[in-house]
């Protein structure tokens, strides 16, 4: 069974008759007079995938295309269901996430040494203040919301699979998130930003023969291989070269043997970083960053347990920069799917229900794009998602006809191969170009 056949079968299960029972359990559909659980979900999710800022008329039009003879007033009343509607979409999302599709593994040579390449990160969604008890935000600072949630995502860049997607309160710590793994299958590579830095977790991953790449957190204890304290600033002041690639012991207690890769950045880059650091700390507490920290911003520092034989230093940098792909995924969900937008005048519970409906939609969208686009190394998920939006209603109408659904998915695949690719660049090579050839990296990064 190929990937399109797999995702076709999965969609029929995920969006099938079992939704009727779920709707009854959640008490969002008690008597099936106008809607079933399946038709209610499809009306809302499909409309939002096609038109994220949908009006009542748009939902009503989708209902008609699904064969429902309902009034627009009946449609509007469904959004007033409050907690039952929120629970219905939340639990439907959980079911879909249990069958996250896997694309054909990337053929990119840089990824081949690893059984999976997992990138983890989070994005924050502001919520109406009435939801602060459920989802407390950071609060306190000007422009921040009292209520917010975090989407924590762990994504396999080798197969496209959403390995984990967790909804957490906005004030939750990244380092303690469920996506911050301390166990992984041997041969897995994990790439996180500094918010997830934990030397002890890296040591646990190393013990399981998993690999990691991270920036080095300022203030982390570093020792040489003899166990002597290694003062980074003193060492860098004595360096004439712009590249350091050496073994160290990482962490005060972990003492993990790993590589330190440090690259001197141009002075204008260093000065820009220093000004940003000053502005950030001044906004937070009115203080000035430590002079030692500001001087170290003249270097970009990575730590990894991948050996030089496994990855060159340029390959390490390219794979760390590949983490940016998850930022582009969040951009797709927020700008194209309008994940953080709700209807003007909506109640807090309606906003939350629509958020879960949109999140369910983007997970379904991701599964379809994994099946139809992942084999294209130069794919643009944004372009592919726009093509999908034009086809989504026909696909959902074909849920009861497996052959027709597969036909529509293969047609989408052809459109993506023809119209949804990135282009090569002579300057600032694209992600696909760097993954294919890390030596294209400009080392002054």
mmCIF file of N, CA and C in Angstrom, residues 377-424:
data_model
loop_
_atom_site.group_PDB
_atom_site.id
_atom_site.type_symbol
_atom_site.label_atom_id
_atom_site.label_comp_id
_atom_site.label_asym_id
_atom_site.label_seq_id
_atom_site.Cartn_x
_atom_site.Cartn_y
_atom_site.Cartn_z
ATOM 1 N N UNK A 377 11.804 17.072 -2.643
ATOM 2 C CA UNK A 377 12.772 17.700 -1.740
ATOM 3 C C UNK A 377 12.629 19.214 -1.727
ATOM 4 N N UNK A 378 12.240 19.807 -2.849
ATOM 5 C CA UNK A 378 12.128 21.256 -2.964
ATOM 6 C C UNK A 378 10.698 21.743 -2.749
ATOM 7 N N UNK A 379 9.907 20.953 -2.012
ATOM 8 C CA UNK A 379 8.508 21.316 -1.789
ATOM 9 C C UNK A 379 8.391 22.626 -1.010
ATOM 10 N N UNK A 380 7.307 23.352 -1.267
ATOM 11 C CA UNK A 380 6.890 24.479 -0.439
ATOM 12 C C UNK A 380 5.554 24.093 0.175
ATOM 13 N N UNK A 381 5.531 23.868 1.490
ATOM 14 C CA UNK A 381 4.288 23.467 2.134
ATOM 15 C C UNK A 381 3.240 24.577 2.039
ATOM 16 N N UNK A 382 3.668 25.832 2.017
ATOM 17 C CA UNK A 382 2.719 26.928 1.890
ATOM 18 C C UNK A 382 2.012 26.861 0.544
ATOM 19 N N UNK A 383 2.777 26.697 -0.527
ATOM 20 C CA UNK A 383 2.167 26.595 -1.856
ATOM 21 C C UNK A 383 1.282 25.357 -1.954
ATOM 22 N N UNK A 384 1.759 24.248 -1.385
ATOM 23 C CA UNK A 384 0.985 23.005 -1.437
ATOM 24 C C UNK A 384 -0.324 23.145 -0.666
ATOM 25 N N UNK A 385 -0.286 23.818 0.490
ATOM 26 C CA UNK A 385 -1.502 23.996 1.286
ATOM 27 C C UNK A 385 -2.536 24.841 0.543
ATOM 28 N N UNK A 386 -2.074 25.819 -0.211
ATOM 29 C CA UNK A 386 -3.010 26.646 -0.992
ATOM 30 C C UNK A 386 -3.683 25.821 -2.084
ATOM 31 N N UNK A 387 -2.925 24.911 -2.686
ATOM 32 C CA UNK A 387 -3.517 24.018 -3.685
ATOM 33 C C UNK A 387 -4.538 23.088 -3.028
ATOM 34 N N UNK A 388 -4.217 22.602 -1.841
ATOM 35 C CA UNK A 388 -5.135 21.714 -1.127
ATOM 36 C C UNK A 388 -6.432 22.426 -0.770
ATOM 37 N N UNK A 389 -6.337 23.687 -0.368
ATOM 38 C CA UNK A 389 -7.540 24.433 0.017
ATOM 39 C C UNK A 389 -8.555 24.478 -1.114
ATOM 40 N N UNK A 390 -8.062 24.505 -2.359
ATOM 41 C CA UNK A 390 -8.972 24.542 -3.514
ATOM 42 C C UNK A 390 -9.659 23.201 -3.759
ATOM 43 N N UNK A 391 -9.081 22.130 -3.215
ATOM 44 C CA UNK A 391 -9.583 20.783 -3.502
ATOM 45 C C UNK A 391 -10.275 20.122 -2.316
ATOM 46 N N UNK A 392 -10.199 20.752 -1.144
ATOM 47 C CA UNK A 392 -10.574 20.043 0.081
ATOM 48 C C UNK A 392 -12.045 19.635 0.110
ATOM 49 N N UNK A 393 -12.943 20.457 -0.411
ATOM 50 C CA UNK A 393 -14.360 20.097 -0.350
ATOM 51 C C UNK A 393 -14.661 18.865 -1.203
ATOM 52 N N UNK A 394 -14.050 18.793 -2.365
ATOM 53 C CA UNK A 394 -14.271 17.615 -3.210
ATOM 54 C C UNK A 394 -13.730 16.362 -2.524
ATOM 55 N N UNK A 395 -12.593 16.510 -1.834
ATOM 56 C CA UNK A 395 -12.018 15.354 -1.130
ATOM 57 C C UNK A 395 -12.942 14.873 -0.018
ATOM 58 N N UNK A 396 -13.497 15.814 0.735
ATOM 59 C CA UNK A 396 -14.354 15.412 1.841
ATOM 60 C C UNK A 396 -15.670 14.808 1.337
ATOM 61 N N UNK A 397 -16.151 15.263 0.196
ATOM 62 C CA UNK A 397 -17.355 14.663 -0.396
ATOM 63 C C UNK A 397 -17.084 13.235 -0.849
ATOM 64 N N UNK A 398 -15.786 12.931 -1.115
ATOM 65 C CA UNK A 398 -15.412 11.612 -1.624
ATOM 66 C C UNK A 398 -15.057 10.633 -0.504
ATOM 67 N N UNK A 399 -15.299 11.001 0.751
ATOM 68 C CA UNK A 399 -14.895 10.131 1.857
ATOM 69 C C UNK A 399 -15.506 8.733 1.779
ATOM 70 N N UNK A 400 -16.703 8.631 1.230
ATOM 71 C CA UNK A 400 -17.339 7.317 1.139
ATOM 72 C C UNK A 400 -16.938 6.525 -0.081
ATOM 73 N N UNK A 401 -16.073 7.095 -0.915
ATOM 74 C CA UNK A 401 -15.666 6.459 -2.170
ATOM 75 C C UNK A 401 -14.137 6.437 -2.207
ATOM 76 N N UNK A 402 -13.541 5.334 -1.765
ATOM 77 C CA UNK A 402 -12.093 5.252 -1.628
ATOM 78 C C UNK A 402 -11.377 5.482 -2.950
ATOM 79 N N UNK A 403 -11.885 4.914 -4.034
ATOM 80 C CA UNK A 403 -11.233 5.086 -5.337
ATOM 81 C C UNK A 403 -11.232 6.557 -5.760
ATOM 82 N N UNK A 404 -12.349 7.230 -5.553
ATOM 83 C CA UNK A 404 -12.441 8.648 -5.926
ATOM 84 C C UNK A 404 -11.517 9.499 -5.066
ATOM 85 N N UNK A 405 -11.431 9.189 -3.774
ATOM 86 C CA UNK A 405 -10.553 9.943 -2.883
ATOM 87 C C UNK A 405 -9.092 9.778 -3.289
ATOM 88 N N UNK A 406 -8.698 8.557 -3.614
ATOM 89 C CA UNK A 406 -7.322 8.331 -4.068
ATOM 90 C C UNK A 406 -7.051 9.081 -5.370
ATOM 91 N N UNK A 407 -8.030 9.103 -6.255
ATOM 92 C CA UNK A 407 -7.878 9.825 -7.524
ATOM 93 C C UNK A 407 -7.633 11.310 -7.273
ATOM 94 N N UNK A 408 -8.384 11.900 -6.355
ATOM 95 C CA UNK A 408 -8.226 13.325 -6.037
ATOM 96 C C UNK A 408 -6.881 13.597 -5.387
ATOM 97 N N UNK A 409 -6.427 12.689 -4.525
ATOM 98 C CA UNK A 409 -5.131 12.871 -3.878
ATOM 99 C C UNK A 409 -3.986 12.763 -4.884
ATOM 100 N N UNK A 410 -4.113 11.857 -5.840
ATOM 101 C CA UNK A 410 -3.057 11.738 -6.854
ATOM 102 C C UNK A 410 -3.048 12.963 -7.776
ATOM 103 N N UNK A 411 -4.202 13.523 -8.024
ATOM 104 C CA UNK A 411 -4.255 14.754 -8.819
ATOM 105 C C UNK A 411 -3.600 15.892 -8.049
ATOM 106 N N UNK A 412 -3.854 15.971 -6.728
ATOM 107 C CA UNK A 412 -3.183 16.981 -5.908
ATOM 108 C C UNK A 412 -1.677 16.771 -5.935
ATOM 109 N N UNK A 413 -1.235 15.531 -5.866
ATOM 110 C CA UNK A 413 0.195 15.234 -5.934
ATOM 111 C C UNK A 413 0.800 15.759 -7.237
ATOM 112 N N UNK A 414 0.104 15.574 -8.337
ATOM 113 C CA UNK A 414 0.609 16.070 -9.627
ATOM 114 C C UNK A 414 0.686 17.598 -9.633
ATOM 115 N N UNK A 415 -0.310 18.244 -9.043
ATOM 116 C CA UNK A 415 -0.303 19.703 -8.980
ATOM 117 C C UNK A 415 0.865 20.206 -8.135
ATOM 118 N N UNK A 416 1.110 19.545 -7.011
ATOM 119 C CA UNK A 416 2.211 19.945 -6.131
ATOM 120 C C UNK A 416 3.547 19.788 -6.832
ATOM 121 N N UNK A 417 3.734 18.662 -7.520
ATOM 122 C CA UNK A 417 4.988 18.428 -8.235
ATOM 123 C C UNK A 417 5.221 19.487 -9.304
ATOM 124 N N UNK A 418 4.135 20.027 -9.851
ATOM 125 C CA UNK A 418 4.238 20.997 -10.934
ATOM 126 C C UNK A 418 4.279 22.439 -10.448
ATOM 127 N N UNK A 419 3.582 22.736 -9.343
ATOM 128 C CA UNK A 419 3.361 24.138 -8.978
ATOM 129 C C UNK A 419 3.824 24.532 -7.582
ATOM 130 N N UNK A 420 4.289 23.598 -6.768
ATOM 131 C CA UNK A 420 4.570 23.926 -5.362
ATOM 132 C C UNK A 420 6.013 23.639 -4.974
ATOM 133 N N UNK A 421 6.947 24.066 -5.814
ATOM 134 C CA UNK A 421 8.361 23.854 -5.527
ATOM 135 C C UNK A 421 9.056 25.176 -5.230
ATOM 136 N N UNK A 422 10.121 25.102 -4.419
ATOM 137 C CA UNK A 422 10.986 26.252 -4.229
ATOM 138 C C UNK A 422 11.998 26.295 -5.370
ATOM 139 N N UNK A 423 12.691 27.411 -5.506
ATOM 140 C CA UNK A 423 13.689 27.550 -6.564
ATOM 141 C C UNK A 423 15.088 27.621 -5.953
ATOM 142 N N UNK A 424 16.081 27.148 -6.709
ATOM 143 C CA UNK A 424 17.463 27.243 -6.257
ATOM 144 C C UNK A 424 17.940 28.692 -6.321
#
